[in-house]
Amino acid sequence: MQRNPPSRVIPLPSTPREADALRKLSILAILLAATAFLAGARLPPQGPLPQPRPDAGEATGPAPLPDKTEPPAPADVPAPQPKPDMKRPDTPDQPPAPPAGPAKPEPAKPMQGPPLPPGGPEGPQAPAEEGKPPGKQTLEEQHLTIEPESDTEHAECTAALQALGVVFKEAPRIDDGNGCGIDKPIIVSEALPGIKLKPEATIRCPAALALARWMKESVIPTASTALPEQGRITTINQATAYMCRLRNGAETGKISEHARGNAIDIASFHFEKGEDVAVRSRREDPTLTGAFQRTVSAAGCLYFTTVLDPESDAAHETHFHLDVIERKGGYRYCH
């Protein structure tokens, strides 16, 4: 606190004007003193704090603000942001759901069963049989059908046979079940004029046409060069033509092209003079007979899409297997 300055002795006014001026001066002096006092007065730095403390006590009442800070429930609002993150982990959890998908293929197997019955007898049995590898299915389990043949193509083929002099006759449609059969079979008795086919062969026209061309353009010229002393070929001895079976006569596996009329097995050639030339292993045969067999075997792939000779496997040690199966891209297998 500051002490007030000592008061001055002011003479009393003698006139009203002087009294009025004196009053104004005294008011001015009081104002100046109050201003000086206020300018010098400073609140202690902590002085206001005790006043807000009671307010703070009330503010402690806003400790309900922590209750309002329960609007951390809005903090829960950020929680929804982790929720999308939680969805992201959920989505990876959904890929595991696909593992449940493999469980679906298990019911999918029965699902395959129902649609198949409308397809006929193939339907109900197919699901169980599809579980087997193709190489372990029997002919009955494969539920194959006979391939239809175009009337136009068949007519063109038989016309080509007639032009070559092949002796044949048309036969009724063959259907032995399980895909064994020929839509438009023919029975060939002479592969070319003067060259008998023994026994007669029931095959499809394309197989007969390939046989005739192979004989005319390859076998006969090769025989006349390699074995002229034997004379001309008079007979082709065939081991198998049409036959309902699987490949190599196995109990399971793919159907043989013999069962579709596409194949013929040649066991030997009979010449006008001399002995028959049997088809057997001749890879190391240095004679002209060996050269003849190797040459006609190699040339067979120009006419047939499959050629298997005695060097192929044990199942073909005594004959040529020749067939006209159609493969993608025109692929041929010749051995």
PDB file of C-alpha atoms in Angstrom, residues 37-327:
ATOM      1  CA  PHE A  37      -3.026   4.575  -7.134  1.00  0.00           C
ATOM      2  CA  LEU A  38      -4.572   2.387  -9.783  1.00  0.00           C
ATOM      3  CA  ALA A  39      -1.462   2.527 -11.927  1.00  0.00           C
ATOM      4  CA  GLY A  40       0.673   1.454  -9.050  1.00  0.00           C
ATOM      5  CA  ALA A  41      -1.696  -1.243  -7.912  1.00  0.00           C
ATOM      6  CA  ARG A  42      -0.820  -4.711  -9.325  1.00  0.00           C
ATOM      7  CA  LEU A  43      -2.522  -7.929  -8.545  1.00  0.00           C
ATOM      8  CA  PRO A  44      -0.271 -10.706  -7.199  1.00  0.00           C
ATOM      9  CA  PRO A  45       0.395 -13.350  -9.843  1.00  0.00           C
ATOM     10  CA  GLN A  46      -1.464 -15.980  -7.900  1.00  0.00           C
ATOM     11  CA  GLY A  47      -4.095 -13.594  -6.605  1.00  0.00           C
ATOM     12  CA  PRO A  48      -6.708 -14.418  -9.210  1.00  0.00           C
ATOM     13  CA  LEU A  49      -6.088 -18.127  -8.768  1.00  0.00           C
ATOM     14  CA  PRO A  50      -7.913 -18.418  -5.469  1.00  0.00           C
ATOM     15  CA  GLN A  51     -10.940 -16.877  -7.188  1.00  0.00           C
ATOM     16  CA  PRO A  52     -10.947 -19.386 -10.029  1.00  0.00           C
ATOM     17  CA  ARG A  53     -10.363 -22.138  -7.477  1.00  0.00           C
ATOM     18  CA  PRO A  54     -13.875 -21.820  -6.191  1.00  0.00           C
ATOM     19  CA  ASP A  55     -14.777 -21.758  -9.850  1.00  0.00           C
ATOM     20  CA  ALA A  56     -12.498 -24.704 -10.296  1.00  0.00           C
ATOM     21  CA  GLY A  57     -14.353 -26.342  -7.487  1.00  0.00           C
ATOM     22  CA  GLU A  58     -17.360 -25.789  -9.622  1.00  0.00           C
ATOM     23  CA  ALA A  59     -15.263 -26.878 -12.570  1.00  0.00           C
ATOM     24  CA  THR A  60     -14.600 -29.976 -10.574  1.00  0.00           C
ATOM     25  CA  GLY A  61     -18.259 -30.238 -10.903  1.00  0.00           C
ATOM     26  CA  PRO A  62     -17.520 -30.442 -14.621  1.00  0.00           C
ATOM     27  CA  ALA A  63     -15.765 -33.601 -13.581  1.00  0.00           C
ATOM     28  CA  PRO A  64     -19.048 -34.678 -15.107  1.00  0.00           C
ATOM     29  CA  LEU A  65     -17.098 -33.548 -18.124  1.00  0.00           C
ATOM     30  CA  PRO A  66     -15.338 -36.846 -17.789  1.00  0.00           C
ATOM     31  CA  ASP A  67     -18.916 -38.024 -17.842  1.00  0.00           C
ATOM     32  CA  LYS A  68     -19.249 -35.884 -20.887  1.00  0.00           C
ATOM     33  CA  THR A  69     -15.912 -37.284 -21.852  1.00  0.00           C
ATOM     34  CA  GLU A  70     -18.096 -40.308 -22.001  1.00  0.00           C
ATOM     35  CA  PRO A  71     -18.482 -38.730 -25.370  1.00  0.00           C
ATOM     36  CA  PRO A  72     -15.366 -40.829 -25.717  1.00  0.00           C
ATOM     37  CA  ALA A  73     -18.326 -42.658 -26.986  1.00  0.00           C
ATOM     38  CA  PRO A  74     -17.462 -40.374 -29.873  1.00  0.00           C
ATOM     39  CA  ALA A  75     -14.086 -41.853 -29.187  1.00  0.00           C
ATOM     40  CA  ASP A  76     -16.058 -44.916 -30.001  1.00  0.00           C
ATOM     41  CA  VAL A  77     -16.808 -43.088 -33.176  1.00  0.00           C
ATOM     42  CA  PRO A  78     -13.183 -43.593 -34.111  1.00  0.00           C
ATOM     43  CA  ALA A  79     -13.879 -47.147 -33.106  1.00  0.00           C
ATOM     44  CA  PRO A  80     -16.016 -47.429 -36.232  1.00  0.00           C
ATOM     45  CA  GLN A  81     -12.839 -46.524 -38.099  1.00  0.00           C
ATOM     46  CA  PRO A  82     -11.096 -49.557 -36.669  1.00  0.00           C
ATOM     47  CA  LYS A  83     -14.278 -51.390 -37.567  1.00  0.00           C
ATOM     48  CA  PRO A  84     -13.589 -50.933 -41.274  1.00  0.00           C
ATOM     49  CA  ASP A  85     -10.120 -52.158 -40.424  1.00  0.00           C
ATOM     50  CA  MET A  86     -11.796 -54.997 -38.621  1.00  0.00           C
ATOM     51  CA  LYS A  87     -13.719 -55.667 -41.831  1.00  0.00           C
ATOM     52  CA  ARG A  88     -10.474 -55.874 -43.691  1.00  0.00           C
ATOM     53  CA  PRO A  89      -9.278 -58.645 -41.421  1.00  0.00           C
ATOM     54  CA  ASP A  90     -12.723 -60.104 -41.824  1.00  0.00           C
ATOM     55  CA  THR A  91     -12.265 -60.155 -45.556  1.00  0.00           C
ATOM     56  CA  PRO A  92      -9.098 -62.182 -45.147  1.00  0.00           C
ATOM     57  CA  ASP A  93     -11.205 -64.364 -42.934  1.00  0.00           C
ATOM     58  CA  GLN A  94     -13.570 -64.677 -45.881  1.00  0.00           C
ATOM     59  CA  PRO A  95     -10.888 -66.208 -48.096  1.00  0.00           C
ATOM     60  CA  PRO A  96     -10.729 -68.981 -45.552  1.00  0.00           C
ATOM     61  CA  ALA A  97     -14.408 -69.224 -46.388  1.00  0.00           C
ATOM     62  CA  PRO A  98     -13.281 -70.543 -49.787  1.00  0.00           C
ATOM     63  CA  PRO A  99     -11.731 -73.446 -47.955  1.00  0.00           C
ATOM     64  CA  ALA A 100     -15.317 -74.022 -47.063  1.00  0.00           C
ATOM     65  CA  GLY A 101     -15.609 -73.923 -50.859  1.00  0.00           C
ATOM     66  CA  PRO A 102     -13.806 -77.248 -51.179  1.00  0.00           C
ATOM     67  CA  ALA A 103     -16.473 -78.552 -48.890  1.00  0.00           C
ATOM     68  CA  LYS A 104     -18.838 -77.310 -51.620  1.00  0.00           C
ATOM     69  CA  PRO A 105     -17.247 -79.506 -54.284  1.00  0.00           C
ATOM     70  CA  GLU A 106     -18.150 -82.420 -52.059  1.00  0.00           C
ATOM     71  CA  PRO A 107     -21.801 -81.514 -52.351  1.00  0.00           C
ATOM     72  CA  ALA A 108     -20.970 -80.524 -55.925  1.00  0.00           C
ATOM     73  CA  LYS A 109     -20.483 -84.187 -56.700  1.00  0.00           C
ATOM     74  CA  PRO A 110     -24.074 -84.899 -55.832  1.00  0.00           C
ATOM     75  CA  MET A 111     -24.908 -81.711 -57.726  1.00  0.00           C
ATOM     76  CA  GLN A 112     -23.437 -83.272 -60.837  1.00  0.00           C
ATOM     77  CA  GLY A 113     -25.616 -86.288 -60.376  1.00  0.00           C
ATOM     78  CA  PRO A 114     -29.018 -84.600 -60.643  1.00  0.00           C
ATOM     79  CA  PRO A 115     -28.391 -82.776 -63.933  1.00  0.00           C
ATOM     80  CA  LEU A 116     -27.109 -85.956 -65.548  1.00  0.00           C
ATOM     81  CA  PRO A 117     -30.261 -88.084 -65.212  1.00  0.00           C
ATOM     82  CA  PRO A 118     -32.061 -86.001 -67.867  1.00  0.00           C
ATOM     83  CA  GLY A 119     -29.248 -87.075 -70.188  1.00  0.00           C
ATOM     84  CA  GLY A 120     -30.358 -90.665 -69.895  1.00  0.00           C
ATOM     85  CA  PRO A 121     -28.635 -93.743 -68.522  1.00  0.00           C
ATOM     86  CA  GLU A 122     -25.314 -91.924 -68.508  1.00  0.00           C
ATOM     87  CA  GLY A 123     -26.547 -89.659 -65.755  1.00  0.00           C
ATOM     88  CA  PRO A 124     -26.768 -91.396 -62.383  1.00  0.00           C
ATOM     89  CA  GLN A 125     -23.734 -93.593 -62.798  1.00  0.00           C
ATOM     90  CA  ALA A 126     -21.413 -90.933 -64.185  1.00  0.00           C
ATOM     91  CA  PRO A 127     -20.679 -89.121 -60.877  1.00  0.00           C
ATOM     92  CA  ALA A 128     -19.321 -92.218 -59.172  1.00  0.00           C
ATOM     93  CA  GLU A 129     -17.437 -93.222 -62.292  1.00  0.00           C
ATOM     94  CA  GLU A 130     -15.967 -89.785 -62.823  1.00  0.00           C
ATOM     95  CA  GLY A 131     -14.128 -90.352 -59.599  1.00  0.00           C
ATOM     96  CA  LYS A 132     -12.085 -93.000 -61.381  1.00  0.00           C
ATOM     97  CA  PRO A 133      -9.136 -92.057 -63.560  1.00  0.00           C
ATOM     98  CA  PRO A 134      -9.997 -92.622 -67.249  1.00  0.00           C
ATOM     99  CA  GLY A 135      -7.363 -95.341 -67.450  1.00  0.00           C
ATOM    100  CA  LYS A 136      -9.224 -97.342 -64.788  1.00  0.00           C
ATOM    101  CA  GLN A 137     -12.702 -97.180 -66.281  1.00  0.00           C
ATOM    102  CA  THR A 138     -14.249-100.170 -67.962  1.00  0.00           C
ATOM    103  CA  LEU A 139     -15.925 -99.836 -71.329  1.00  0.00           C
ATOM    104  CA  GLU A 140     -19.345 -99.905 -69.649  1.00  0.00           C
ATOM    105  CA  GLU A 141     -18.384 -97.152 -67.226  1.00  0.00           C
ATOM    106  CA  GLN A 142     -17.383 -94.764 -70.020  1.00  0.00           C
ATOM    107  CA  HIS A 143     -20.900 -94.539 -71.503  1.00  0.00           C
ATOM    108  CA  LEU A 144     -19.699 -93.758 -75.011  1.00  0.00           C
ATOM    109  CA  THR A 145     -21.849 -93.294 -78.075  1.00  0.00           C
ATOM    110  CA  ILE A 146     -21.363 -94.094 -81.747  1.00  0.00           C
ATOM    111  CA  GLU A 147     -20.057 -91.186 -83.763  1.00  0.00           C
ATOM    112  CA  PRO A 148     -22.455 -90.163 -86.534  1.00  0.00           C
ATOM    113  CA  GLU A 149     -21.164 -89.968 -90.105  1.00  0.00           C
ATOM    114  CA  SER A 150     -22.102 -87.383 -92.695  1.00  0.00           C
ATOM    115  CA  ASP A 151     -24.059 -88.743 -95.659  1.00  0.00           C
ATOM    116  CA  THR A 152     -22.206 -86.399 -97.998  1.00  0.00           C
ATOM    117  CA  GLU A 153     -18.740 -87.344 -96.739  1.00  0.00           C
ATOM    118  CA  HIS A 154     -19.592 -91.033 -96.801  1.00  0.00           C
ATOM    119  CA  ALA A 155     -20.786 -90.766-100.403  1.00  0.00           C
ATOM    120  CA  GLU A 156     -17.582 -88.956-101.418  1.00  0.00           C
ATOM    121  CA  CYS A 157     -15.470 -91.604 -99.677  1.00  0.00           C
ATOM    122  CA  THR A 158     -17.217 -94.578-101.285  1.00  0.00           C
ATOM    123  CA  ALA A 159     -16.904 -92.877-104.681  1.00  0.00           C
ATOM    124  CA  ALA A 160     -13.126 -92.643-104.113  1.00  0.00           C
ATOM    125  CA  LEU A 161     -13.022 -96.364-103.224  1.00  0.00           C
ATOM    126  CA  GLN A 162     -14.824 -97.258-106.420  1.00  0.00           C
ATOM    127  CA  ALA A 163     -12.409 -95.144-108.434  1.00  0.00           C
ATOM    128  CA  LEU A 164      -9.487 -97.137-106.965  1.00  0.00           C
ATOM    129  CA  GLY A 165     -11.168-100.451-107.697  1.00  0.00           C
ATOM    130  CA  VAL A 166     -11.729-101.451-104.073  1.00  0.00           C
ATOM    131  CA  VAL A 167     -14.268-104.253-103.759  1.00  0.00           C
ATOM    132  CA  PHE A 168     -16.702-103.592-100.906  1.00  0.00           C
ATOM    133  CA  LYS A 169     -20.349-103.523 -99.962  1.00  0.00           C
ATOM    134  CA  GLU A 170     -22.454-101.386 -97.676  1.00  0.00           C
ATOM    135  CA  ALA A 171     -23.646-102.907 -94.394  1.00  0.00           C
ATOM    136  CA  PRO A 172     -26.385-102.008 -91.875  1.00  0.00           C
ATOM    137  CA  ARG A 173     -25.529 -99.766 -88.977  1.00  0.00           C
ATOM    138  CA  ILE A 174     -23.681-101.574 -86.174  1.00  0.00           C
ATOM    139  CA  ASP A 175     -24.455-100.771 -82.538  1.00  0.00           C
ATOM    140  CA  ASP A 176     -23.017-103.144 -79.955  1.00  0.00           C
ATOM    141  CA  GLY A 177     -23.538-100.730 -77.065  1.00  0.00           C
ATOM    142  CA  ASN A 178     -21.108 -98.716 -74.941  1.00  0.00           C
ATOM    143  CA  GLY A 179     -19.969 -96.744 -77.993  1.00  0.00           C
ATOM    144  CA  CYS A 180     -18.981 -99.840 -79.974  1.00  0.00           C
ATOM    145  CA  GLY A 181     -20.291 -99.668 -83.518  1.00  0.00           C
ATOM    146  CA  ILE A 182     -20.182 -97.993 -86.929  1.00  0.00           C
ATOM    147  CA  ASP A 183     -22.782 -95.587 -88.232  1.00  0.00           C
ATOM    148  CA  LYS A 184     -22.115 -96.400 -91.907  1.00  0.00           C
ATOM    149  CA  PRO A 185     -20.032 -99.590 -92.081  1.00  0.00           C
ATOM    150  CA  ILE A 186     -18.681-101.220 -95.227  1.00  0.00           C
ATOM    151  CA  ILE A 187     -17.307-104.725 -95.743  1.00  0.00           C
ATOM    152  CA  VAL A 188     -14.100-104.813 -97.837  1.00  0.00           C
ATOM    153  CA  SER A 189     -13.173-108.003 -99.661  1.00  0.00           C
ATOM    154  CA  GLU A 190     -10.421-106.613-101.947  1.00  0.00           C
ATOM    155  CA  ALA A 191      -8.146-103.763-100.874  1.00  0.00           C
ATOM    156  CA  LEU A 192      -7.287-103.118-104.547  1.00  0.00           C
ATOM    157  CA  PRO A 193      -8.140-105.001-107.723  1.00  0.00           C
ATOM    158  CA  GLY A 194      -6.582-108.457-107.490  1.00  0.00           C
ATOM    159  CA  ILE A 195      -5.450-108.008-103.855  1.00  0.00           C
ATOM    160  CA  LYS A 196      -7.769-109.834-101.526  1.00  0.00           C
ATOM    161  CA  LEU A 197      -8.304-108.870 -97.894  1.00  0.00           C
ATOM    162  CA  LYS A 198      -8.558-111.996 -95.759  1.00  0.00           C
ATOM    163  CA  PRO A 199     -10.742-112.318 -93.929  1.00  0.00           C
ATOM    164  CA  GLU A 200     -13.142-109.659 -95.173  1.00  0.00           C
ATOM    165  CA  ALA A 201     -12.873-106.532 -93.059  1.00  0.00           C
ATOM    166  CA  THR A 202     -15.773-104.580 -91.618  1.00  0.00           C
ATOM    167  CA  ILE A 203     -14.536-101.000 -91.214  1.00  0.00           C
ATOM    168  CA  ARG A 204     -15.442 -97.393 -91.901  1.00  0.00           C
ATOM    169  CA  CYS A 205     -14.887 -96.035 -95.377  1.00  0.00           C
ATOM    170  CA  PRO A 206     -12.058 -93.615 -94.379  1.00  0.00           C
ATOM    171  CA  ALA A 207     -10.010 -96.551 -93.008  1.00  0.00           C
ATOM    172  CA  ALA A 208     -10.576 -98.555 -96.198  1.00  0.00           C
ATOM    173  CA  LEU A 209      -9.570 -95.575 -98.321  1.00  0.00           C
ATOM    174  CA  ALA A 210      -6.347 -95.048 -96.356  1.00  0.00           C
ATOM    175  CA  LEU A 211      -5.538 -98.756 -96.748  1.00  0.00           C
ATOM    176  CA  ALA A 212      -6.086 -98.687-100.503  1.00  0.00           C
ATOM    177  CA  ARG A 213      -3.944 -95.599-101.032  1.00  0.00           C
ATOM    178  CA  TRP A 214      -1.146 -96.935 -98.807  1.00  0.00           C
ATOM    179  CA  MET A 215      -1.107-100.204-100.753  1.00  0.00           C
ATOM    180  CA  LYS A 216      -1.199 -98.550-104.182  1.00  0.00           C
ATOM    181  CA  GLU A 217       1.273 -95.709-103.563  1.00  0.00           C
ATOM    182  CA  SER A 218       3.701 -97.292-101.087  1.00  0.00           C
ATOM    183  CA  VAL A 219       3.452-101.031-100.419  1.00  0.00           C
ATOM    184  CA  ILE A 220       3.198-102.268-104.033  1.00  0.00           C
ATOM    185  CA  PRO A 221       6.040-100.040-105.373  1.00  0.00           C
ATOM    186  CA  THR A 222       8.281-100.947-102.413  1.00  0.00           C
ATOM    187  CA  ALA A 223       7.613-104.671-102.860  1.00  0.00           C
ATOM    188  CA  SER A 224       8.399-104.511-106.586  1.00  0.00           C
ATOM    189  CA  THR A 225      11.717-102.814-105.756  1.00  0.00           C
ATOM    190  CA  ALA A 226      12.783-104.860-102.715  1.00  0.00           C
ATOM    191  CA  LEU A 227      11.293-108.260-103.569  1.00  0.00           C
ATOM    192  CA  PRO A 228      10.828-108.470-107.329  1.00  0.00           C
ATOM    193  CA  GLU A 229      11.493-112.216-107.358  1.00  0.00           C
ATOM    194  CA  GLN A 230       8.407-112.755-105.176  1.00  0.00           C
ATOM    195  CA  GLY A 231       6.074-111.400-107.793  1.00  0.00           C
ATOM    196  CA  ARG A 232       3.075-109.233-107.007  1.00  0.00           C
ATOM    197  CA  ILE A 233       1.142-109.110-103.735  1.00  0.00           C
ATOM    198  CA  THR A 234      -2.062-111.108-104.022  1.00  0.00           C
ATOM    199  CA  THR A 235      -3.408-111.088-100.449  1.00  0.00           C
ATOM    200  CA  ILE A 236      -3.331-108.975 -97.322  1.00  0.00           C
ATOM    201  CA  ASN A 237      -3.861-111.090 -94.215  1.00  0.00           C
ATOM    202  CA  GLN A 238      -5.560-108.952 -91.568  1.00  0.00           C
ATOM    203  CA  ALA A 239      -5.702-109.905 -87.897  1.00  0.00           C
ATOM    204  CA  THR A 240      -8.403-107.511 -86.657  1.00  0.00           C
ATOM    205  CA  ALA A 241     -10.803-105.006 -88.185  1.00  0.00           C
ATOM    206  CA  TYR A 242     -13.980-104.013 -86.318  1.00  0.00           C
ATOM    207  CA  MET A 243     -14.044-105.428 -82.780  1.00  0.00           C
ATOM    208  CA  CYS A 244     -15.741-104.097 -79.650  1.00  0.00           C
ATOM    209  CA  ARG A 245     -12.992-103.799 -77.031  1.00  0.00           C
ATOM    210  CA  LEU A 246     -10.644-101.434 -75.240  1.00  0.00           C
ATOM    211  CA  ARG A 247      -7.116-100.732 -76.450  1.00  0.00           C
ATOM    212  CA  ASN A 248      -4.885-103.796 -76.475  1.00  0.00           C
ATOM    213  CA  GLY A 249      -7.816-105.849 -75.185  1.00  0.00           C
ATOM    214  CA  ALA A 250      -7.399-104.412 -71.675  1.00  0.00           C
ATOM    215  CA  GLU A 251     -10.197-104.509 -69.086  1.00  0.00           C
ATOM    216  CA  THR A 252      -9.967-100.772 -68.381  1.00  0.00           C
ATOM    217  CA  GLY A 253      -8.757 -97.765 -70.312  1.00  0.00           C
ATOM    218  CA  LYS A 254      -9.619 -95.961 -73.541  1.00  0.00           C
ATOM    219  CA  ILE A 255     -11.764 -97.516 -76.198  1.00  0.00           C
ATOM    220  CA  SER A 256      -9.921 -99.066 -79.145  1.00  0.00           C
ATOM    221  CA  GLU A 257     -10.280 -97.557 -82.608  1.00  0.00           C
ATOM    222  CA  HIS A 258     -11.167-101.077 -83.691  1.00  0.00           C
ATOM    223  CA  ALA A 259     -14.404-100.639 -81.726  1.00  0.00           C
ATOM    224  CA  ARG A 260     -15.233 -97.630 -83.905  1.00  0.00           C
ATOM    225  CA  GLY A 261     -14.283 -99.146 -87.251  1.00  0.00           C
ATOM    226  CA  ASN A 262     -11.296 -96.829 -87.654  1.00  0.00           C
ATOM    227  CA  ALA A 263      -8.516 -99.453 -87.440  1.00  0.00           C
ATOM    228  CA  ILE A 264      -7.152-102.536 -89.135  1.00  0.00           C
ATOM    229  CA  ASP A 265      -4.265-104.824 -88.130  1.00  0.00           C
ATOM    230  CA  ILE A 266      -2.075-106.233 -90.910  1.00  0.00           C
ATOM    231  CA  ALA A 267      -0.379-109.557 -90.047  1.00  0.00           C
ATOM    232  CA  SER A 268       1.298-110.469 -93.356  1.00  0.00           C
ATOM    233  CA  PHE A 269       1.475-110.021 -97.128  1.00  0.00           C
ATOM    234  CA  HIS A 270       1.105-112.987 -99.462  1.00  0.00           C
ATOM    235  CA  PHE A 271       3.087-112.798-102.709  1.00  0.00           C
ATOM    236  CA  GLU A 272       2.413-114.502-105.986  1.00  0.00           C
ATOM    237  CA  LYS A 273       5.693-116.470-105.592  1.00  0.00           C
ATOM    238  CA  GLY A 274       7.508-117.489-102.483  1.00  0.00           C
ATOM    239  CA  GLU A 275       6.435-117.425 -98.854  1.00  0.00           C
ATOM    240  CA  ASP A 276       4.355-114.846 -96.988  1.00  0.00           C
ATOM    241  CA  VAL A 277       6.203-111.869 -95.588  1.00  0.00           C
ATOM    242  CA  ALA A 278       5.066-111.812 -91.978  1.00  0.00           C
ATOM    243  CA  VAL A 279       5.134-108.629 -89.954  1.00  0.00           C
ATOM    244  CA  ARG A 280       7.582-109.104 -87.078  1.00  0.00           C
ATOM    245  CA  SER A 281      10.479-107.312 -85.423  1.00  0.00           C
ATOM    246  CA  ARG A 282      12.866-106.334 -88.213  1.00  0.00           C
ATOM    247  CA  ARG A 283      14.709-103.330 -86.844  1.00  0.00           C
ATOM    248  CA  GLU A 284      18.049-105.118 -87.147  1.00  0.00           C
ATOM    249  CA  ASP A 285      17.097-107.193 -90.171  1.00  0.00           C
ATOM    250  CA  PRO A 286      19.763-106.412 -92.843  1.00  0.00           C
ATOM    251  CA  THR A 287      17.871-108.149 -95.657  1.00  0.00           C
ATOM    252  CA  LEU A 288      15.699-106.580 -98.340  1.00  0.00           C
ATOM    253  CA  THR A 289      12.689-108.080 -96.571  1.00  0.00           C
ATOM    254  CA  GLY A 290      13.636-106.079 -93.484  1.00  0.00           C
ATOM    255  CA  ALA A 291      14.062-102.986 -95.662  1.00  0.00           C
ATOM    256  CA  PHE A 292      10.634-103.608 -97.220  1.00  0.00           C
ATOM    257  CA  GLN A 293       8.886-103.804 -93.833  1.00  0.00           C
ATOM    258  CA  ARG A 294      10.632-100.754 -92.391  1.00  0.00           C
ATOM    259  CA  THR A 295       9.834 -98.741 -95.508  1.00  0.00           C
ATOM    260  CA  VAL A 296       6.133 -99.526 -95.647  1.00  0.00           C
ATOM    261  CA  SER A 297       5.844 -98.974 -91.897  1.00  0.00           C
ATOM    262  CA  ALA A 298       7.347 -95.489 -92.183  1.00  0.00           C
ATOM    263  CA  ALA A 299       5.211 -94.678 -95.248  1.00  0.00           C
ATOM    264  CA  GLY A 300       2.059 -95.690 -93.386  1.00  0.00           C
ATOM    265  CA  CYS A 301       2.088 -92.399 -91.504  1.00  0.00           C
ATOM    266  CA  LEU A 302       1.408 -90.582 -94.790  1.00  0.00           C
ATOM    267  CA  TYR A 303      -2.031 -92.209 -94.924  1.00  0.00           C
ATOM    268  CA  PHE A 304      -2.970 -93.214 -91.353  1.00  0.00           C
ATOM    269  CA  THR A 305      -2.907 -91.045 -88.241  1.00  0.00           C
ATOM    270  CA  THR A 306      -1.624 -93.921 -86.097  1.00  0.00           C
ATOM    271  CA  VAL A 307       0.957 -96.520 -87.083  1.00  0.00           C
ATOM    272  CA  LEU A 308       2.217 -99.041 -84.523  1.00  0.00           C
ATOM    273  CA  ASP A 309       4.675-101.735 -85.628  1.00  0.00           C
ATOM    274  CA  PRO A 310       6.461-104.625 -83.859  1.00  0.00           C
ATOM    275  CA  GLU A 311       9.004-102.199 -82.447  1.00  0.00           C
ATOM    276  CA  SER A 312       6.282-100.236 -80.596  1.00  0.00           C
ATOM    277  CA  ASP A 313       5.435-102.668 -77.782  1.00  0.00           C
ATOM    278  CA  ALA A 314       4.712-106.289 -76.957  1.00  0.00           C
ATOM    279  CA  ALA A 315       1.068-105.930 -77.989  1.00  0.00           C
ATOM    280  CA  HIS A 316       2.110-105.282 -81.618  1.00  0.00           C
ATOM    281  CA  GLU A 317       4.961-107.767 -82.061  1.00  0.00           C
ATOM    282  CA  THR A 318       3.182-109.623 -84.873  1.00  0.00           C
ATOM    283  CA  HIS A 319       1.334-106.946 -86.867  1.00  0.00           C
ATOM    284  CA  PHE A 320       0.940-103.354 -87.993  1.00  0.00           C
ATOM    285  CA  HIS A 321      -1.814-101.409 -86.247  1.00  0.00           C
ATOM    286  CA  LEU A 322      -3.165 -98.751 -88.621  1.00  0.00           C
ATOM    287  CA  ASP A 323      -5.975 -96.338 -87.752  1.00  0.00           C
ATOM    288  CA  VAL A 324      -7.486 -93.020 -88.853  1.00  0.00           C
ATOM    289  CA  ILE A 325      -8.438 -91.469 -85.504  1.00  0.00           C
ATOM    290  CA  GLU A 326      -8.795 -87.693 -85.763  1.00  0.00           C
ATOM    291  CA  ARG A 327      -6.697 -85.702 -83.302  1.00  0.00           C
TER     292      ARG A 327
END
